[in-house]
Tab-separated table of C-alpha atoms and ligand atoms in Angstrom:
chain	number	residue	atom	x	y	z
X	1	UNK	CA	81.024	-179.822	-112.119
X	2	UNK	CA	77.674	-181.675	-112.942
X	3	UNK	CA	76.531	-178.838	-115.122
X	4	UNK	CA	78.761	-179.436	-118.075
X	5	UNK	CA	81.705	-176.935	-117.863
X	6	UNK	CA	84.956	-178.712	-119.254
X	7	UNK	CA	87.784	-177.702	-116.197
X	8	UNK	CA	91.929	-178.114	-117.099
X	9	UNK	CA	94.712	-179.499	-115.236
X	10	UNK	CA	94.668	-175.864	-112.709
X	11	UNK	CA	91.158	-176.690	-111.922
X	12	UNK	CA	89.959	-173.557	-113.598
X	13	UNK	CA	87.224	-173.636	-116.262
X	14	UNK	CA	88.256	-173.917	-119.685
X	15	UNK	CA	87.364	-170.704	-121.436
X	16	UNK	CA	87.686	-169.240	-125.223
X	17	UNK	CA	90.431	-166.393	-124.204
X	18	UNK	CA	88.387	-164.718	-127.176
X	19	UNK	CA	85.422	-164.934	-126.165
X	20	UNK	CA	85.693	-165.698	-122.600
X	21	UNK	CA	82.433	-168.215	-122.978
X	22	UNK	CA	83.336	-171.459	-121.240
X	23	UNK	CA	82.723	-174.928	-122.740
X	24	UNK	CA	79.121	-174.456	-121.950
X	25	UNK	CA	77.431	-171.965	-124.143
X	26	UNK	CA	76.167	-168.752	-122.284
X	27	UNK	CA	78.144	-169.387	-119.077
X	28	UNK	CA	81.412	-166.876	-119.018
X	29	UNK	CA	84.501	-166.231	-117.012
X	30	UNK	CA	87.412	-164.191	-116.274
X	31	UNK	CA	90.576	-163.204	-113.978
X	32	UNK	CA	91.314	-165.491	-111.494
X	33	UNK	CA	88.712	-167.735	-111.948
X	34	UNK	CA	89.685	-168.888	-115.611
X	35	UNK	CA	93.329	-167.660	-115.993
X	36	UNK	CA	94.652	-168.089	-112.083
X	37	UNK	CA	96.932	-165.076	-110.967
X	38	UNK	CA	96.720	-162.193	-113.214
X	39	UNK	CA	96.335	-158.486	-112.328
X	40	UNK	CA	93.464	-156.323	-111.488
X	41	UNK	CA	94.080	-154.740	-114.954
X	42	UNK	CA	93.407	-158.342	-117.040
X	43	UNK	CA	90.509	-158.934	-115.119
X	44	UNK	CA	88.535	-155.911	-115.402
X	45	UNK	CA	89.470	-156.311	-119.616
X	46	UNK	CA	88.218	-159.691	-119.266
X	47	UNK	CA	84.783	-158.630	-117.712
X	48	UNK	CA	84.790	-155.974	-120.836
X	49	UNK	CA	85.406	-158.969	-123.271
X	50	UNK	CA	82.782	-161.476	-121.541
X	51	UNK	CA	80.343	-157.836	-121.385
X	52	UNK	CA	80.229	-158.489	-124.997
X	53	UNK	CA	79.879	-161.553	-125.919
X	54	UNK	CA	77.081	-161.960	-123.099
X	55	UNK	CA	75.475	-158.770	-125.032
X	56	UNK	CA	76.355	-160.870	-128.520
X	57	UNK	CA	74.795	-163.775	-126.334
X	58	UNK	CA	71.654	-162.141	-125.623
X	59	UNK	CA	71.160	-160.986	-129.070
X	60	UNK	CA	71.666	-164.148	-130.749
X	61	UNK	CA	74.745	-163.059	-132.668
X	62	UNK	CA	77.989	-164.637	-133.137
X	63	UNK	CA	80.664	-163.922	-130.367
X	64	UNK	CA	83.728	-164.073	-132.429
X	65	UNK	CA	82.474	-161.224	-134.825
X	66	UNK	CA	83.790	-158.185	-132.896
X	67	UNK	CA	84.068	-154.466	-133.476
X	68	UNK	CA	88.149	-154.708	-134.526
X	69	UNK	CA	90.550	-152.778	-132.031
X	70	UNK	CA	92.359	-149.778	-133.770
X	71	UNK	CA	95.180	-146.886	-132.982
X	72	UNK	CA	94.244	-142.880	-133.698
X	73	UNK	CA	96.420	-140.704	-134.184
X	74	UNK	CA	96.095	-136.945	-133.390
X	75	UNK	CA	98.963	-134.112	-134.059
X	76	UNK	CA	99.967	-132.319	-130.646
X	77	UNK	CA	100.940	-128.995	-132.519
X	78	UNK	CA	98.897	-126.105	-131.495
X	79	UNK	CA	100.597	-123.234	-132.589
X	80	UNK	CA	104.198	-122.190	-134.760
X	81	UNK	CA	106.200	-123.596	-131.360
X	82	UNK	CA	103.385	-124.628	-129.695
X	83	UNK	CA	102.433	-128.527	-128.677
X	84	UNK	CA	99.797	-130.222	-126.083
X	85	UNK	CA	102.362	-131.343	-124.298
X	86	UNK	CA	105.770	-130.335	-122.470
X	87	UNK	CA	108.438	-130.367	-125.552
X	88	UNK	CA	112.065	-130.344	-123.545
X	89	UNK	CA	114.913	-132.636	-122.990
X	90	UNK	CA	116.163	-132.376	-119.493
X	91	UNK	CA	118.898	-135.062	-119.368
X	92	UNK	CA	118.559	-134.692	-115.085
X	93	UNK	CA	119.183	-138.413	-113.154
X	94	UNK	CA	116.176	-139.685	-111.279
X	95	UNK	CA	116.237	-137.995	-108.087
X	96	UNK	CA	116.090	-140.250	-105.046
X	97	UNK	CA	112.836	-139.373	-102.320
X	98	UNK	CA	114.847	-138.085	-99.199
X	99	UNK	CA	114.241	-139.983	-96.034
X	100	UNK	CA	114.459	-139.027	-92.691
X	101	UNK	CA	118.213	-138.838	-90.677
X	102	UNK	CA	118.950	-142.794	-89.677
X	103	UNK	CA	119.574	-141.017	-86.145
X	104	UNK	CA	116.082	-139.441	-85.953
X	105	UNK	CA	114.269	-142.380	-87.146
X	106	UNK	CA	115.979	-144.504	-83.867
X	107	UNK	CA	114.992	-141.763	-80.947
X	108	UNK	CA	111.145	-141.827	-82.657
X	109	UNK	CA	110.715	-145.186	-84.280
X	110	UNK	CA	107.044	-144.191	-85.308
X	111	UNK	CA	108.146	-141.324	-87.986
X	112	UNK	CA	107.383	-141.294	-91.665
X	113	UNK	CA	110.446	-142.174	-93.021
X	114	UNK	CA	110.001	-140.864	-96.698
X	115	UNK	CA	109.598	-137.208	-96.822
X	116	UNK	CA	108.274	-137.075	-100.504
X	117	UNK	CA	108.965	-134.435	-103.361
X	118	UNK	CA	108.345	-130.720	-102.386
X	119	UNK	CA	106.053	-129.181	-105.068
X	120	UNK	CA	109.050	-127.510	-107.276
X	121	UNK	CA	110.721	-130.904	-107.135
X	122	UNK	CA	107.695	-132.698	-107.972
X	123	UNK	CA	107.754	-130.680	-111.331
X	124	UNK	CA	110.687	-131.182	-112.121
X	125	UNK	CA	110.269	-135.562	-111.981
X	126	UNK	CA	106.858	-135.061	-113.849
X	127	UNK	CA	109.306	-133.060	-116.714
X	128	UNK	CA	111.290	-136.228	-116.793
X	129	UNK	CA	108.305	-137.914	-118.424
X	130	UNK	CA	108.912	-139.655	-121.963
X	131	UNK	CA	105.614	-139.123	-123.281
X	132	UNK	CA	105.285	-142.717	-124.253
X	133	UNK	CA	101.878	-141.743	-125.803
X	134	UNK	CA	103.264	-139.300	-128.427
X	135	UNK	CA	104.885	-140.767	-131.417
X	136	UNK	CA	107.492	-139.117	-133.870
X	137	UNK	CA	105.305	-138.966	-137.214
X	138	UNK	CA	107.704	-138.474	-140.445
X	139	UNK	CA	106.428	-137.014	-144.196
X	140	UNK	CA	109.039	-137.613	-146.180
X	141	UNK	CA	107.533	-135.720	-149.552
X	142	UNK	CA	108.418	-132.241	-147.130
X	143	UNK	CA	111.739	-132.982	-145.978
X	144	UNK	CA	114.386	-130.810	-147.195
X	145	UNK	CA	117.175	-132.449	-146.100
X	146	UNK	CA	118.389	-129.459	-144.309
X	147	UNK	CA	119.796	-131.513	-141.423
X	148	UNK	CA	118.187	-129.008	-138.566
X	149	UNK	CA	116.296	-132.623	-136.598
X	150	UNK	CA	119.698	-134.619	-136.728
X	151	UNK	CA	121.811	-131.690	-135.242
X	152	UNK	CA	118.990	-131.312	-132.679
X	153	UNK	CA	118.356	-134.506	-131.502
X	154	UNK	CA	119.783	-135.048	-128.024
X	155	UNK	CA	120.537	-138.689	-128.367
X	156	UNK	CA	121.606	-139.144	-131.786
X	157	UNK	CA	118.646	-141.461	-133.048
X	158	UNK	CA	118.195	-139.262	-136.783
X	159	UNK	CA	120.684	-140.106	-139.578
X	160	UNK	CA	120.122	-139.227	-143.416
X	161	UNK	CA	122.035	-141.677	-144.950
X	162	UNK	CA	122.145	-143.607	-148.650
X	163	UNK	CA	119.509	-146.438	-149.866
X	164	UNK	CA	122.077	-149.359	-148.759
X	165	UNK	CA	121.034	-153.137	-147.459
X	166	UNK	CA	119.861	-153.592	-143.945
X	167	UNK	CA	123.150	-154.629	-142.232
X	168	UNK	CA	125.018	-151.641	-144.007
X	169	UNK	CA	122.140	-149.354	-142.816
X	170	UNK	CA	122.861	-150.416	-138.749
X	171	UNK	CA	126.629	-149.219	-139.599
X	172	UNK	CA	126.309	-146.068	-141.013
X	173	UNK	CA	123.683	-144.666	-137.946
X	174	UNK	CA	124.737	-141.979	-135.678
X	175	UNK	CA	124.532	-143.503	-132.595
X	176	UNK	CA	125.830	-147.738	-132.569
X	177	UNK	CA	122.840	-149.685	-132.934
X	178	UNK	CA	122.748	-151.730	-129.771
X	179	UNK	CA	118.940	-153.227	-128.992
X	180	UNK	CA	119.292	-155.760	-131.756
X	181	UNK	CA	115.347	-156.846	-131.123
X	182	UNK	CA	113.944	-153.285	-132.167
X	183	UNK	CA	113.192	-152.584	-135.751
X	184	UNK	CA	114.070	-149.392	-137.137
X	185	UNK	CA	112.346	-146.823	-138.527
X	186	UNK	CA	112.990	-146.182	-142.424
X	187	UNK	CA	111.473	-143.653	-144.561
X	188	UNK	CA	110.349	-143.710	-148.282
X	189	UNK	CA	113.106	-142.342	-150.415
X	190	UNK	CA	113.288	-138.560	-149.716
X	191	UNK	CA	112.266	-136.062	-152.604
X	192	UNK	CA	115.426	-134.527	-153.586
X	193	UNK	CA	118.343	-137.339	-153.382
X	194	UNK	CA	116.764	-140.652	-152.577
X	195	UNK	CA	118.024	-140.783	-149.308
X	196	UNK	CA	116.807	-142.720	-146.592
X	197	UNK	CA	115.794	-140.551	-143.030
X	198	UNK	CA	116.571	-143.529	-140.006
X	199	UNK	CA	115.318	-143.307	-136.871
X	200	UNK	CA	116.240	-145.924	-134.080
X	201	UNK	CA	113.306	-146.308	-131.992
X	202	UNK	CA	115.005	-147.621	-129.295
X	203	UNK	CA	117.084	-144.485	-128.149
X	204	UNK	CA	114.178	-141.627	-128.993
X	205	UNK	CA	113.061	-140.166	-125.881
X	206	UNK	CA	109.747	-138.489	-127.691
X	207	UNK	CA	111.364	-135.259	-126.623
X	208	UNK	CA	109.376	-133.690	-129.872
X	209	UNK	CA	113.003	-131.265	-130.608
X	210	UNK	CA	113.118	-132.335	-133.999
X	211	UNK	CA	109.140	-131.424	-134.647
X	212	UNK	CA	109.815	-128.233	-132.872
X	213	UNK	CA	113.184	-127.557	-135.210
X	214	UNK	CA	111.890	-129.051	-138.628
X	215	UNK	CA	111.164	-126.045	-140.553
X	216	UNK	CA	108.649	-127.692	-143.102
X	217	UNK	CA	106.513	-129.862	-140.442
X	218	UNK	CA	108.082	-133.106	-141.922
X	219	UNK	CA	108.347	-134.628	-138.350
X	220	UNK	CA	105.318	-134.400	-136.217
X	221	UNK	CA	104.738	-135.583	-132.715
X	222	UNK	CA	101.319	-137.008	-132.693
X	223	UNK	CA	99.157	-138.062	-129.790
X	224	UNK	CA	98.658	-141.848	-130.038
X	225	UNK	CA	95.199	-143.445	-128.623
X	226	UNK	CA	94.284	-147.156	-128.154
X	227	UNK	CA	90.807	-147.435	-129.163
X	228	UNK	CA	88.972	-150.576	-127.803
X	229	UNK	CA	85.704	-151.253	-128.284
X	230	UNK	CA	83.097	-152.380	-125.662
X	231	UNK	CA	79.477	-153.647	-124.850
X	232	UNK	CA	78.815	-149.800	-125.092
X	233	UNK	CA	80.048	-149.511	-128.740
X	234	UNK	CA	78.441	-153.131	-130.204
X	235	UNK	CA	75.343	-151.830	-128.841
X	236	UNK	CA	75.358	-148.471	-130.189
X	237	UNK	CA	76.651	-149.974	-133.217
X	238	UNK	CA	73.033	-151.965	-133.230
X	239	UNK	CA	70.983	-149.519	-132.307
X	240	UNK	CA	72.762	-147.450	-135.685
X	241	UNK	CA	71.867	-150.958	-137.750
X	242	UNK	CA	68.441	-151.350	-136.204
X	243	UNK	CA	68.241	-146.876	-137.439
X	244	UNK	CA	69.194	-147.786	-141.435
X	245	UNK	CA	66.912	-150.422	-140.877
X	246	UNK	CA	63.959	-148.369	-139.967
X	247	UNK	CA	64.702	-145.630	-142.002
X	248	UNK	CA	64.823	-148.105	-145.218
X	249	UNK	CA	61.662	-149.655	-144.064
G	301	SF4	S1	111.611	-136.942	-130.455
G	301	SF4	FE1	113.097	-138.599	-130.671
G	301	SF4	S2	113.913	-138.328	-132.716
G	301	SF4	FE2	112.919	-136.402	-132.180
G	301	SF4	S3	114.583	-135.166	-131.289
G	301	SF4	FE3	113.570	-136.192	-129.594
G	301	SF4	S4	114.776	-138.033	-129.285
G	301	SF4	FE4	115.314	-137.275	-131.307
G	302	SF4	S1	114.554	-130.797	-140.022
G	302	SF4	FE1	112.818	-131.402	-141.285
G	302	SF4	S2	113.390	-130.811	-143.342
G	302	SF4	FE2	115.270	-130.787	-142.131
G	302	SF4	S3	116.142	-132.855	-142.405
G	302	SF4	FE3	114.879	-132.939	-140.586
G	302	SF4	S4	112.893	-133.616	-141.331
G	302	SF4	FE4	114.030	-132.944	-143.098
């Protein structure tokens, strides 16, 4: 307390939640000790965050000036019908992990009550995976209008429709528009009528059908990647400055 570090009402340092540096310069914190109950996931990006500002620290540069955070985007198509991933729709229920007889589990109350997945079922849950990290990509300049993703997709989320306002857009859709929070996706006027292609993010299930189906490549499923940076990449990023430097010199 005597060495200068401003605490709040929890009795936790007050810290920059950029930054991470407390009120006195140099001395950082994260997790529990600055933000109270969080996760093992926020702390160990909070130690990444206060990694570089002590590097920035150290260095004598400013902490707020950061590498910026940023989103690639890679196509999963390998071949004519082949993609990185598994490219189905299996519309199977969530299968429930069968447990041991209620009768067995009384005459040897030490048993293992779940009996788990046997390899074949196993498969099958991992096929119910909806690829969260692989996003529906649409070119509208090589759509042909030809219908083929609409008829495809299993849960109705494609509609071709007229240039119209936004409420008459939500009425003319496929399937009713029900999450009211999630914006939809609307393409550039396609190439041959104007039309509008409509996607509503909220039912696609990143099953890739309409890729597979388009015959010009005007939907793509494309492998999405977070990119963060970290002490690592400020420093390398210095060592590259301190390289232009030397090489100018
Ligand atoms: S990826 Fe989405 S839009 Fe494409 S067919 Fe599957 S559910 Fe429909
Ligand atoms: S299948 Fe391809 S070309 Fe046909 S309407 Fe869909 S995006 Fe357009």
């Amino acid at each position: 307390r005597d060495l200068g570090i401003e605490f709040d009402k929890w009795e936790v340092p007050v810290v920059d939640p950029v930054t991470f540096e407390s009120t006195k310069p140099g001395v950082f914190f994260g997790g529990d000790s600055a933000f109270g109950p969080k996760n093992i996931i926020w702390a160990v990006e909070h130690g990444h965050q206060a990694a570089i500002s002590m590097h920035k620290y150290c260095n004598g540069e400013p902490l707020t000036e950061r590498l910026p955070r940023g989103v690639n985007l890679q196509s999963a198509k390998m071949g004519m019908h082949e993609w990185s991933y598994s490219n189905n729709f299996d519309p199977v229920a969530r299968r429930l992990v069968p447990n041991v007889d209620l009768r067995k589990r009384f005459e040897k109350l030490n048993i293992e009550v779940e009996l788990g997945f046997t390899a074949e079922q196993a498969v099958e849950e991992v096929e119910r995976c909806l690829n969260c990290d692989l996003q529906t990509v649409f070119f509208p300049n090589l759509c042909i209008e030809c219908d083929a993703c609409i008829d495809i997709c299993p849960v109705d989320c494609l509609t071709i429709t007229d240039k119209a306002d936004e409420d008459e857009l939500k009425k003319s859709l496929k399937a009713p528009f029900l999450n009211k929070d999630q914006q939809l996706f609307v393409s550039e006027p396609l190439k041959q009528t104007g039309r509008l292609m409509i996607k509503d993010e909220n039912l696609c299930v990143h099953c890739g059908l309409c890729a597979e189906r388009c015959p010009t490549a005007a939907w793509d499923m494309q492998k999405s990647t977070v990119e963060i940076p970290y002490a690592i990449d400020e420093m390398n990023q210095d060592d590259a400055k301190c390289r232009q430097v030397r090489k100018a010199g």
